[in-house]
mmCIF file of N, CA, C and O in Angstrom:
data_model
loop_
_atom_site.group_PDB
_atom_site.id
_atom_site.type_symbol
_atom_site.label_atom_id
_atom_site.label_comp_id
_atom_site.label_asym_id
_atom_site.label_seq_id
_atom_site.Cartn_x
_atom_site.Cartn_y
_atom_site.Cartn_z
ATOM 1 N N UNK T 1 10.526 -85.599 15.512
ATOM 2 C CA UNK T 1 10.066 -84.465 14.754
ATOM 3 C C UNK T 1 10.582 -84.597 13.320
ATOM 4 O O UNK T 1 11.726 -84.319 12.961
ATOM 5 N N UNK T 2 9.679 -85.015 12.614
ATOM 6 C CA UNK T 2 10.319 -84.466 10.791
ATOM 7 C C UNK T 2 10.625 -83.430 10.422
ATOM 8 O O UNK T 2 11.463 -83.247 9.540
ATOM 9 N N UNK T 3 9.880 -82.356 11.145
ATOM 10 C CA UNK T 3 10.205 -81.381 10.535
ATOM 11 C C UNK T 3 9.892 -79.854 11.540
ATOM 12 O O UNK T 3 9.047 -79.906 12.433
ATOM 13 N N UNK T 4 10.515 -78.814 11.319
ATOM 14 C CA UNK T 4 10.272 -77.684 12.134
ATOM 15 C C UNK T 4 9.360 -76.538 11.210
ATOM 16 O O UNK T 4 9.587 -75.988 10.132
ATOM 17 N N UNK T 5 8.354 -76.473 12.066
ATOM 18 C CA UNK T 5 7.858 -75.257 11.630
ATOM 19 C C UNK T 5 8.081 -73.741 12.048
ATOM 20 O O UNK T 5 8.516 -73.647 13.196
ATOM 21 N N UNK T 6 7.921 -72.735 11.505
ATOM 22 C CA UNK T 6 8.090 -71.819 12.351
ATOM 23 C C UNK T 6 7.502 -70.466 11.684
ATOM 24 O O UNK T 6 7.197 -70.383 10.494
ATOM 25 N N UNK T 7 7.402 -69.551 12.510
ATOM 26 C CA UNK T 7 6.171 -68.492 12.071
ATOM 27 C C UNK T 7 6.708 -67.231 12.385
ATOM 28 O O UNK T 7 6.622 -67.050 13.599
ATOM 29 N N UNK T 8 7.202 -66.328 11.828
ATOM 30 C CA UNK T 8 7.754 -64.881 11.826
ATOM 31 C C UNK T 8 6.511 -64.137 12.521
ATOM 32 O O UNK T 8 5.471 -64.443 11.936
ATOM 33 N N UNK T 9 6.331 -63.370 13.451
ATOM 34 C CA UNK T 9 5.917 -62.349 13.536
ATOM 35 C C UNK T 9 6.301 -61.105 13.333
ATOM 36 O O UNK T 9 7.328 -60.959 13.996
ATOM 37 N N UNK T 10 5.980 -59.901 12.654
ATOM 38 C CA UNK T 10 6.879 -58.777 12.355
ATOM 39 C C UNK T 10 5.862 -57.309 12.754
ATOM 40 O O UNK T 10 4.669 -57.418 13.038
ATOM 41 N N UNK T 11 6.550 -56.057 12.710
ATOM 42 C CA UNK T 11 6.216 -54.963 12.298
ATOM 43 C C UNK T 11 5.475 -55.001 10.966
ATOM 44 O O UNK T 11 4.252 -54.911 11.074
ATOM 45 N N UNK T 12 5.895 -55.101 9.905
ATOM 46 C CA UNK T 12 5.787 -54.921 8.371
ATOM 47 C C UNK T 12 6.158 -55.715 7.760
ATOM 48 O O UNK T 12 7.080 -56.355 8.265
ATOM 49 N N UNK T 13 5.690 -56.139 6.366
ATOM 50 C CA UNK T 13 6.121 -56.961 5.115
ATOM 51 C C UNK T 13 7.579 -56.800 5.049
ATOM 52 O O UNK T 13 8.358 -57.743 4.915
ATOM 53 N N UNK T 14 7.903 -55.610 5.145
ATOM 54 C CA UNK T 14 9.838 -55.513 5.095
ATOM 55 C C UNK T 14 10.459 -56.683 5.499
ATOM 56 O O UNK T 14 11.357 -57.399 5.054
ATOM 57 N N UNK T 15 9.577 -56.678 6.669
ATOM 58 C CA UNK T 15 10.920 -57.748 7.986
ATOM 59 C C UNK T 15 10.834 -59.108 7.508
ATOM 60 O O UNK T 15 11.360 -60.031 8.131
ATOM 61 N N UNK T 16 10.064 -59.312 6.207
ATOM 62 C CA UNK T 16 10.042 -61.092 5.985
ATOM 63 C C UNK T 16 11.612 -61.299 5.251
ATOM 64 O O UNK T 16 11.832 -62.385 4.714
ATOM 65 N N UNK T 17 12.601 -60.321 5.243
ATOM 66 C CA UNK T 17 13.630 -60.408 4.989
ATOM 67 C C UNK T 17 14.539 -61.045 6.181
ATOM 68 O O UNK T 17 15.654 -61.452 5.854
ATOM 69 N N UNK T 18 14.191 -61.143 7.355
ATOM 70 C CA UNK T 18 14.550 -62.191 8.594
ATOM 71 C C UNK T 18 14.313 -63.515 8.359
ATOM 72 O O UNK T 18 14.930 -64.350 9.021
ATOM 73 N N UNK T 19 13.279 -63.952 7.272
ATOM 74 C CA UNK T 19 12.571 -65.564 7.246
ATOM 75 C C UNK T 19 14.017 -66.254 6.771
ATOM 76 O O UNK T 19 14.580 -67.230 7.266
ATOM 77 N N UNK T 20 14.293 -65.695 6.018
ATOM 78 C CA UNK T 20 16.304 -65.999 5.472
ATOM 79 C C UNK T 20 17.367 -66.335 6.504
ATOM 80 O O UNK T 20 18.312 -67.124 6.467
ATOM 81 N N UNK T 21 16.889 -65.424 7.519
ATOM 82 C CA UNK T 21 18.408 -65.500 8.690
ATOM 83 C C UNK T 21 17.928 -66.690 9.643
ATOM 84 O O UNK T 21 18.465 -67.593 10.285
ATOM 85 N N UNK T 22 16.733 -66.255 9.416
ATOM 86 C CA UNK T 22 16.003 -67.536 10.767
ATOM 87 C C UNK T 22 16.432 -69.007 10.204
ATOM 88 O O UNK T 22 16.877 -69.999 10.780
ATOM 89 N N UNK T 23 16.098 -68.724 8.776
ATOM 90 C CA UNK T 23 16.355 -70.356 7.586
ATOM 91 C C UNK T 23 17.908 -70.823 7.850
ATOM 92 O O UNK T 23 18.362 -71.935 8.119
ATOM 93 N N UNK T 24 18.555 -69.538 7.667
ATOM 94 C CA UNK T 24 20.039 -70.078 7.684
ATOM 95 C C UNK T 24 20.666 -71.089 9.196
ATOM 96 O O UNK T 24 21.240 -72.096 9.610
ATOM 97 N N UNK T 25 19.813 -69.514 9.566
ATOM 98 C CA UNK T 25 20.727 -70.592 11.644
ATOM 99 C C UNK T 25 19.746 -71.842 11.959
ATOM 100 O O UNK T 25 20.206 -72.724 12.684
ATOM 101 N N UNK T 26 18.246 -71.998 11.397
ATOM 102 C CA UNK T 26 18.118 -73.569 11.862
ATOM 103 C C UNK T 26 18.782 -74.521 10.704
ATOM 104 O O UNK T 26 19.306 -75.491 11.251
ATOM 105 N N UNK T 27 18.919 -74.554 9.374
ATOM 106 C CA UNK T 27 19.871 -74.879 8.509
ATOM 107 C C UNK T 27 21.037 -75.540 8.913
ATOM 108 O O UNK T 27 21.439 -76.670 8.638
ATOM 109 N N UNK T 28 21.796 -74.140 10.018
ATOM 110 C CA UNK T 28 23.440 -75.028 10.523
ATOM 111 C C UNK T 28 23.143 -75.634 11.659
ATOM 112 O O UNK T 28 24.063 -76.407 11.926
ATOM 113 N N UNK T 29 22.048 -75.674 12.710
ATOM 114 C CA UNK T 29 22.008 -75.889 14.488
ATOM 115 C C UNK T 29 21.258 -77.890 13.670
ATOM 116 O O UNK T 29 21.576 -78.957 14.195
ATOM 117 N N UNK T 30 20.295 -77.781 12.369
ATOM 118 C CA UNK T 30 19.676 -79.168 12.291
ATOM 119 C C UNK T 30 20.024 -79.194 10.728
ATOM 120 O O UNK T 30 19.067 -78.909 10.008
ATOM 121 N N UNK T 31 21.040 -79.441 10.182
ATOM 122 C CA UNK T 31 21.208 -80.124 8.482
ATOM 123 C C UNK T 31 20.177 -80.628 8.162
ATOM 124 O O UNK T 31 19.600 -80.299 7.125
ATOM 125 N N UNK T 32 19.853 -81.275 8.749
ATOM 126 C CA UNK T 32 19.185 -83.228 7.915
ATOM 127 C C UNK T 32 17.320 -82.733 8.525
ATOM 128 O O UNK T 32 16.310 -83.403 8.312
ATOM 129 N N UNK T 33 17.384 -81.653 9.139
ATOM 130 C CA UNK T 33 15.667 -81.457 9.356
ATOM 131 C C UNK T 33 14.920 -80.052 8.432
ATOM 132 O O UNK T 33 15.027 -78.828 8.513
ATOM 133 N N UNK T 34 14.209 -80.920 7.632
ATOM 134 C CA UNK T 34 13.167 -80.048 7.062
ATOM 135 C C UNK T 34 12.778 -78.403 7.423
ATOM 136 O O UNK T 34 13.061 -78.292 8.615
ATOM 137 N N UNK T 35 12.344 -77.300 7.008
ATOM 138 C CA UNK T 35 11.851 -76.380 7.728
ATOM 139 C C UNK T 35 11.028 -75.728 6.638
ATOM 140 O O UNK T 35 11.277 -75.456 5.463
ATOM 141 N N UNK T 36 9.841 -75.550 7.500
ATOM 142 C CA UNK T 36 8.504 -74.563 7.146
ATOM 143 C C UNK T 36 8.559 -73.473 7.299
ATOM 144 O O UNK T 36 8.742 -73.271 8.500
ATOM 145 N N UNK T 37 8.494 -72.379 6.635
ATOM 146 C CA UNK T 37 8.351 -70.831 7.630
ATOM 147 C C UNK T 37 7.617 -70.667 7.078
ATOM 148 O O UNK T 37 7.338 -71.363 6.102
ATOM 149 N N UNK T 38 6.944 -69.617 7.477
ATOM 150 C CA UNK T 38 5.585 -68.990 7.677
ATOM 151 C C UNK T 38 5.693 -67.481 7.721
ATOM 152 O O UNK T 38 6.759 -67.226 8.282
ATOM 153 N N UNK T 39 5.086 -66.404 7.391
ATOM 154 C CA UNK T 39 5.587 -65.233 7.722
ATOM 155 C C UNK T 39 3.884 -65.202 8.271
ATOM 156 O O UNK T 39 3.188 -66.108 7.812
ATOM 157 N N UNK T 40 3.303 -64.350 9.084
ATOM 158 C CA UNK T 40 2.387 -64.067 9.758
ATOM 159 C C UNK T 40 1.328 -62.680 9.491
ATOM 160 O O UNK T 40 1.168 -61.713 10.236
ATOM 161 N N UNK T 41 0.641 -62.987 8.068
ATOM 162 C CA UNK T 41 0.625 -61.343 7.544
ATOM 163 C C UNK T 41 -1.240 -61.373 8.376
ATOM 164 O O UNK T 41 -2.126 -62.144 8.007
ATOM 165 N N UNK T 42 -1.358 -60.519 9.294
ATOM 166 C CA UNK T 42 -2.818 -60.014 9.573
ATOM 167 C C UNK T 42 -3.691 -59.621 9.137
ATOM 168 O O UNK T 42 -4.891 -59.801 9.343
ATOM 169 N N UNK T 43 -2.851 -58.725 8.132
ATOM 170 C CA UNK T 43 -3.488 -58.007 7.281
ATOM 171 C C UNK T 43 -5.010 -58.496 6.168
ATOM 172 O O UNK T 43 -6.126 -58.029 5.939
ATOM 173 N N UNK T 44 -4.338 -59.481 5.808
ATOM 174 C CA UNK T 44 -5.762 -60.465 5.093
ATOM 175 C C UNK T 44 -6.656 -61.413 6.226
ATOM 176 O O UNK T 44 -7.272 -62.450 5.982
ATOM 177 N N UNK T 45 -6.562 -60.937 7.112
ATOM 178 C CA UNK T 45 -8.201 -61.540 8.151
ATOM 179 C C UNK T 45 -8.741 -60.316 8.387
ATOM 180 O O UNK T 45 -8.165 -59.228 8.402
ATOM 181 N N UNK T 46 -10.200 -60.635 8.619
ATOM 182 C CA UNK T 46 -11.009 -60.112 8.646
ATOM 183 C C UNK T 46 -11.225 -59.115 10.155
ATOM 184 O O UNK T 46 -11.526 -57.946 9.917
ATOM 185 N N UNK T 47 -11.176 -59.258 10.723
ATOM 186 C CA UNK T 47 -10.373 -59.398 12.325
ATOM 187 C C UNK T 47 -9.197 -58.998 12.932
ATOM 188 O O UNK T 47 -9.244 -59.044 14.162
ATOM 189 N N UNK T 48 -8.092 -58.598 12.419
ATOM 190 C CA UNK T 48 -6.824 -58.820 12.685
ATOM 191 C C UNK T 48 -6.601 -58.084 14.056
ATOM 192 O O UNK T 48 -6.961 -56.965 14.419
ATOM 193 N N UNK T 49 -5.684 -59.358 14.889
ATOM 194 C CA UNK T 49 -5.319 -58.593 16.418
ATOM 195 C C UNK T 49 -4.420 -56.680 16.175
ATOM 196 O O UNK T 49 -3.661 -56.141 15.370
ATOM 197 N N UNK T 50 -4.762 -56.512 16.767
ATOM 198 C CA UNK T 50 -3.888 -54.938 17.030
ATOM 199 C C UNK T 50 -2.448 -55.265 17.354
ATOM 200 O O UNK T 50 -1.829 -56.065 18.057
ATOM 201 N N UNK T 51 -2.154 -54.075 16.348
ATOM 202 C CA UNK T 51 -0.945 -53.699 16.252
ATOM 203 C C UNK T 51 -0.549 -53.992 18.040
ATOM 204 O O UNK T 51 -1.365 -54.155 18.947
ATOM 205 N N UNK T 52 0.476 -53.987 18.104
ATOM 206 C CA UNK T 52 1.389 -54.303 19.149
ATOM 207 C C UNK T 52 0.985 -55.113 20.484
ATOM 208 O O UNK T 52 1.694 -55.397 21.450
ATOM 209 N N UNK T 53 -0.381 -55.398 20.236
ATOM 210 C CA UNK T 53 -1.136 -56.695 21.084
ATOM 211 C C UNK T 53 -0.551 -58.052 20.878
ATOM 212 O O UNK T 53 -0.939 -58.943 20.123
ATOM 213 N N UNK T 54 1.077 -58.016 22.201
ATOM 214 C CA UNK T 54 1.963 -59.476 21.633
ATOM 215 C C UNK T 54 1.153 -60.360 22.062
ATOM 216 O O UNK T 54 0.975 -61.200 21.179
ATOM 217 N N UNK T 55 0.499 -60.610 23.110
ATOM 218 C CA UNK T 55 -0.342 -62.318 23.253
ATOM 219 C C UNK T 55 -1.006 -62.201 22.115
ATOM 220 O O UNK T 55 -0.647 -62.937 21.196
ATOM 221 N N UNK T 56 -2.268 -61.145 21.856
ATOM 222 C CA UNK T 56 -3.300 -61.169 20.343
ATOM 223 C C UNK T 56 -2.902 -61.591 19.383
ATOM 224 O O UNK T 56 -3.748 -62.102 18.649
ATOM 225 N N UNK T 57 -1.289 -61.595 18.857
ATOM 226 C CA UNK T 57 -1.185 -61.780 17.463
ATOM 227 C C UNK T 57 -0.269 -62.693 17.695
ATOM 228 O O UNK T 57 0.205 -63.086 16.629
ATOM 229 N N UNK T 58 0.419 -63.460 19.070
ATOM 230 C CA UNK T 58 0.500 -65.029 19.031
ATOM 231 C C UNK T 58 -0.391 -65.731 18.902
ATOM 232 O O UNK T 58 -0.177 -66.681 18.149
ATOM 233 N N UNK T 59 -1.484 -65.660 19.398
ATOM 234 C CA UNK T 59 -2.973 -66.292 19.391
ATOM 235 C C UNK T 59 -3.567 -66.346 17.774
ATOM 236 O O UNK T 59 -3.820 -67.219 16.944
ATOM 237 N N UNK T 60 -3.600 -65.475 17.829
ATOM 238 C CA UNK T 60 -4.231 -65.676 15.976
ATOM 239 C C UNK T 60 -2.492 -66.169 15.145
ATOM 240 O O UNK T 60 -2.485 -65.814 13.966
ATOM 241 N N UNK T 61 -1.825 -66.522 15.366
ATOM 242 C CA UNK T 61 -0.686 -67.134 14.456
ATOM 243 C C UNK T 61 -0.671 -68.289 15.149
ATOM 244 O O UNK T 61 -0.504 -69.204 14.342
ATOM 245 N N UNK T 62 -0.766 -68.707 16.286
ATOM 246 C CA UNK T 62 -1.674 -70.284 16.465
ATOM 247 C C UNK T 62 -2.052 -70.979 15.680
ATOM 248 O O UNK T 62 -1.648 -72.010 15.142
ATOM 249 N N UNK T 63 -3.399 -69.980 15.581
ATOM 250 C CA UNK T 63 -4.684 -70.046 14.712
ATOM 251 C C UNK T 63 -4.177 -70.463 13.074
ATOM 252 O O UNK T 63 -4.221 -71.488 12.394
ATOM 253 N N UNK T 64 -3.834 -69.488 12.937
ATOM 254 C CA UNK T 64 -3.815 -69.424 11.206
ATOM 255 C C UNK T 64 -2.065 -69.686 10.776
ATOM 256 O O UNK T 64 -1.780 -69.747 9.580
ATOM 257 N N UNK T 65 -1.418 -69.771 11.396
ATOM 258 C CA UNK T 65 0.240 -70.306 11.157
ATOM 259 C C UNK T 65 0.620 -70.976 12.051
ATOM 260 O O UNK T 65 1.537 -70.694 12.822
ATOM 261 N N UNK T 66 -0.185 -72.148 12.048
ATOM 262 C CA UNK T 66 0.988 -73.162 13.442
ATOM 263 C C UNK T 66 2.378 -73.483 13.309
ATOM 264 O O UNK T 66 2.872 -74.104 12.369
ATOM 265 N N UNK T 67 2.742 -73.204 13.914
ATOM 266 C CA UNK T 67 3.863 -73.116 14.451
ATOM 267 C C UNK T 67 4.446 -74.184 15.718
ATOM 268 O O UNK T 67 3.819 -74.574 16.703
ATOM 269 N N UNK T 68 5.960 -74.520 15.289
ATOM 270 C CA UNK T 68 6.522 -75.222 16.168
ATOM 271 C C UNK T 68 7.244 -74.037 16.975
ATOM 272 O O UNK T 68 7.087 -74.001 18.195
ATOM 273 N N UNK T 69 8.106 -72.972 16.272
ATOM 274 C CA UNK T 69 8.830 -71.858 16.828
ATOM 275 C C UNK T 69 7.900 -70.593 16.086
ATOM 276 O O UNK T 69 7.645 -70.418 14.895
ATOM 277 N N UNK T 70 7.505 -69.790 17.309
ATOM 278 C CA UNK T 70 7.727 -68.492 16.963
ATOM 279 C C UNK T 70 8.427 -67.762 17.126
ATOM 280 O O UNK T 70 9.006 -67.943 18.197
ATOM 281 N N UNK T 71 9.004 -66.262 16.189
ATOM 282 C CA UNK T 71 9.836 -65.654 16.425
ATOM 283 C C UNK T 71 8.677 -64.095 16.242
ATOM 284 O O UNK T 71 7.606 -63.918 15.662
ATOM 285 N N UNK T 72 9.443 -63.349 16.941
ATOM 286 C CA UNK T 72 8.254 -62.111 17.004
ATOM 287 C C UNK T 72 9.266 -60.945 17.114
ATOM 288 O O UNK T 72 10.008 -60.896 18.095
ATOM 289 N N UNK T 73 9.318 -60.118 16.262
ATOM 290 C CA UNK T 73 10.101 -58.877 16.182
ATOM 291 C C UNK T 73 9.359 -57.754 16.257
ATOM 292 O O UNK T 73 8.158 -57.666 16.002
ATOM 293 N N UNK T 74 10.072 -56.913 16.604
ATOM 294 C CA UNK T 74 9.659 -55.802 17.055
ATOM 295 C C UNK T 74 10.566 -54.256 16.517
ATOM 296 O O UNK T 74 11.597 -53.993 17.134
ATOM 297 N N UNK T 75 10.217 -53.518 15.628
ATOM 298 C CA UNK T 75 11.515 -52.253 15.140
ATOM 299 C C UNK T 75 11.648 -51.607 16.631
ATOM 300 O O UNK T 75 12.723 -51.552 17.228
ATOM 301 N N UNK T 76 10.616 -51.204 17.066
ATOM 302 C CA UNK T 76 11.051 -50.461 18.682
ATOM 303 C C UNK T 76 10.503 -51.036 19.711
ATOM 304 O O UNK T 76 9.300 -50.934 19.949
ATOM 305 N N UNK T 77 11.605 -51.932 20.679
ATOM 306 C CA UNK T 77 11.382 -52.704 21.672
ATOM 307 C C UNK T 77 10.561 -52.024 22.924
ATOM 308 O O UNK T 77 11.022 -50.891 23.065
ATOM 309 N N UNK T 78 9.817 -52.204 23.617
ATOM 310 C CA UNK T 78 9.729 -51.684 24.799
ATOM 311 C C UNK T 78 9.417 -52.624 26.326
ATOM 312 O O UNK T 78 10.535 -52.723 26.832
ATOM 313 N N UNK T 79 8.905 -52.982 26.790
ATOM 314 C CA UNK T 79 8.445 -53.678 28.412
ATOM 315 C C UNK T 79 7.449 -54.712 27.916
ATOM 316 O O UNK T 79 7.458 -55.925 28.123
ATOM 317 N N UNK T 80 6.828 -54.182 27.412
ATOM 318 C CA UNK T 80 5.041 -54.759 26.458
ATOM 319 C C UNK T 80 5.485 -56.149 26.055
ATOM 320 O O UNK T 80 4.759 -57.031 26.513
ATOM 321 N N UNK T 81 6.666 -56.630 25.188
ATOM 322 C CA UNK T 81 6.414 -57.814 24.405
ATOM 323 C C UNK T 81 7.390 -58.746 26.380
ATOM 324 O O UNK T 81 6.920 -59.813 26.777
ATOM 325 N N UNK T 82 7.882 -58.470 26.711
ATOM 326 C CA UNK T 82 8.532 -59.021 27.719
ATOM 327 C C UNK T 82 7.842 -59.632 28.866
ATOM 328 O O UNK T 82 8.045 -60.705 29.435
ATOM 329 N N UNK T 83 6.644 -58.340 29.155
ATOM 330 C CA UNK T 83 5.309 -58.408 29.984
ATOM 331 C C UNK T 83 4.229 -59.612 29.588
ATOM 332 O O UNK T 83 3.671 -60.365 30.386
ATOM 333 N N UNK T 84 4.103 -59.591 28.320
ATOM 334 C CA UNK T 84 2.970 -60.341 27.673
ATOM 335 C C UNK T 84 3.242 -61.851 28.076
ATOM 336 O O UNK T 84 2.575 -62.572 28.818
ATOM 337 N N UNK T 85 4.962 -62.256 27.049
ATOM 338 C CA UNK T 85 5.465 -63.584 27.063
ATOM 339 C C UNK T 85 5.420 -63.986 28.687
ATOM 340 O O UNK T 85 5.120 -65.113 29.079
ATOM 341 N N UNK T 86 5.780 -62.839 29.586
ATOM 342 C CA UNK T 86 5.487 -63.560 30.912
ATOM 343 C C UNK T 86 4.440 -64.009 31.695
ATOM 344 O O UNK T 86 4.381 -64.791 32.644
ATOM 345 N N UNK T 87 3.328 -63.106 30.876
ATOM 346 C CA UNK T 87 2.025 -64.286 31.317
ATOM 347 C C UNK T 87 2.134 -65.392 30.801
ATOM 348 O O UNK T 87 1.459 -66.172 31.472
ATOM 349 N N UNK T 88 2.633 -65.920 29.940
ATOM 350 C CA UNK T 88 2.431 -67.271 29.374
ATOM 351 C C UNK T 88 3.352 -68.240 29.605
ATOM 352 O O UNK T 88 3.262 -69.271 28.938
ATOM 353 N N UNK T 89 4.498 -68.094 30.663
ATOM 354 C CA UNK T 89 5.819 -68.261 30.731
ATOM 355 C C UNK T 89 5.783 -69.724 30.979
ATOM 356 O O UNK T 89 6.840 -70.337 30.829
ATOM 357 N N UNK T 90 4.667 -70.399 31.354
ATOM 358 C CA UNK T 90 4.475 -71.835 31.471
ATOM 359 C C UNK T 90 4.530 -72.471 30.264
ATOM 360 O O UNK T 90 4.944 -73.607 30.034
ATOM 361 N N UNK T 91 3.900 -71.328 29.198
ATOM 362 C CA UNK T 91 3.734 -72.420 27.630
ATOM 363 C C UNK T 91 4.990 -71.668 26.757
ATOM 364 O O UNK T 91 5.586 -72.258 25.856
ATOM 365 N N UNK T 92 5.224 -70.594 27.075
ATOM 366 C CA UNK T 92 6.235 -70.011 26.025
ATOM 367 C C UNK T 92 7.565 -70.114 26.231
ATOM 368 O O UNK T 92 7.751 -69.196 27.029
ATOM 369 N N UNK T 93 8.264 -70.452 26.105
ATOM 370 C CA UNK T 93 10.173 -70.272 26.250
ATOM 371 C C UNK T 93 10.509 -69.111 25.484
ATOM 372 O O UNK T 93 9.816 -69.177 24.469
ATOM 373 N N UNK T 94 11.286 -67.985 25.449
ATOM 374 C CA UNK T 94 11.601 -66.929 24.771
ATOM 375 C C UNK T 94 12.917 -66.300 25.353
ATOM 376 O O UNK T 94 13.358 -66.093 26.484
ATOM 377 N N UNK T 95 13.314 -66.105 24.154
ATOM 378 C CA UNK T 95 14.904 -65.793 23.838
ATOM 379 C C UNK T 95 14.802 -64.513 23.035
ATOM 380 O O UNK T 95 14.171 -64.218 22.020
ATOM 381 N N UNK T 96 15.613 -63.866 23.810
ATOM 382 C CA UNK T 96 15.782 -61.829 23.335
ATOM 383 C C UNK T 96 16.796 -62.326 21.997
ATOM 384 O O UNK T 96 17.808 -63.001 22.183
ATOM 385 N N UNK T 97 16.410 -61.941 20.846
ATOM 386 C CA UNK T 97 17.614 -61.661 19.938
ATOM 387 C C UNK T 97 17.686 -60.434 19.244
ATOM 388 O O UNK T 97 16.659 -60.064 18.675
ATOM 389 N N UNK T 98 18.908 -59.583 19.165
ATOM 390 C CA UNK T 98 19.414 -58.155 19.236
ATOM 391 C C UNK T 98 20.495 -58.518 17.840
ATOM 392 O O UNK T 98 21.571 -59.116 17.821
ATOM 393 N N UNK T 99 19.665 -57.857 16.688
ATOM 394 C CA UNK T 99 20.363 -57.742 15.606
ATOM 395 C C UNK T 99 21.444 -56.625 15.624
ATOM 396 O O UNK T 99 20.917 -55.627 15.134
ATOM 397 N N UNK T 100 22.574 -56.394 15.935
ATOM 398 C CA UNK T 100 23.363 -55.583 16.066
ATOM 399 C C UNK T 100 23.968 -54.092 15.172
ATOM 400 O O UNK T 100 24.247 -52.930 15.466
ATOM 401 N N UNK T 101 23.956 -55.071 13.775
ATOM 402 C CA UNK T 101 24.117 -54.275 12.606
ATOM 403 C C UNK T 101 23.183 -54.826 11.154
ATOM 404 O O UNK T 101 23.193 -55.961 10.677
ATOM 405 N N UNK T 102 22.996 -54.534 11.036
ATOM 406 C CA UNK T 102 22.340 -55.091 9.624
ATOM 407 C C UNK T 102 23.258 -54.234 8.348
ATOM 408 O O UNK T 102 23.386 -53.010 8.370
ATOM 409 N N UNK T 103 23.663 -54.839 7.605
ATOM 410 C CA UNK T 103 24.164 -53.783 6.234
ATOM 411 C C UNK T 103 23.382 -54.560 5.195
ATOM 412 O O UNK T 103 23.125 -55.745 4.980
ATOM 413 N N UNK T 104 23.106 -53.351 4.628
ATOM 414 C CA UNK T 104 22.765 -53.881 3.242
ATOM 415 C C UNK T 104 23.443 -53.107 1.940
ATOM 416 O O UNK T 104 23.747 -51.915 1.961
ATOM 417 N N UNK T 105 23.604 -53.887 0.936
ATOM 418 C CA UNK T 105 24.806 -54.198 0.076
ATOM 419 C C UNK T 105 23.630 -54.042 -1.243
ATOM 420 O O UNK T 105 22.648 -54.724 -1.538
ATOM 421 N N UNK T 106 24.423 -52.454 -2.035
ATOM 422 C CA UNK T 106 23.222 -52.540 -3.564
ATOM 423 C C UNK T 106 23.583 -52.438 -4.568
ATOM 424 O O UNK T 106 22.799 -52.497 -5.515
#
């Protein structure tokens, strides 16, 4: 692999403030490997999957942000994104990550 790609899924434009944290931890886990990110905005297709439709808007970030890793956030978690990834559990690997505190500093 030369290089890692990877594709934010979010709530809102806000959260492309994660594309940073995601950059940093593959940064220290691979030094010497390249990285792409992608943030995943719907908003400019014509089409765009529905709001909180998690297979729909992996599928169209396929499509239009390939991706080696996706990461898919969510502001209020519920059963739905857990349910979805488990239909796909043959092609998807997925890892819960639980931002604990966030501060921000102005």
């Amino acid at each position: 692999m030369n290089e890692i790609t990877y594709t934010l899924i979010a709530d809102g434009s806000s959260d492309k403030v994660f594309l940073r944290i995601i950059k940093w931890c593959l940064d220290d886990l691979y030094p010497k490997l390249p990285t792409k990110e992608q943030y995943a905005d719907f908003r400019t297709l014509r089409n765009p999957p529905r709001a909180g439709d998690v297979l729909g808007q992996i599928k169209y970030a396929e499509n239009y942000y390939p991706f080696d890793i996706c990461f898919y956030h969510r502001d209020a978690e519920s059963n739905d994104v857990k349910k979805a990834l488990s239909l796909r559990s043959c092609e998807i690997y997925n890892v819960c990550l639980i931002i604990t505190k966030i501060v921000w500093f102005v």
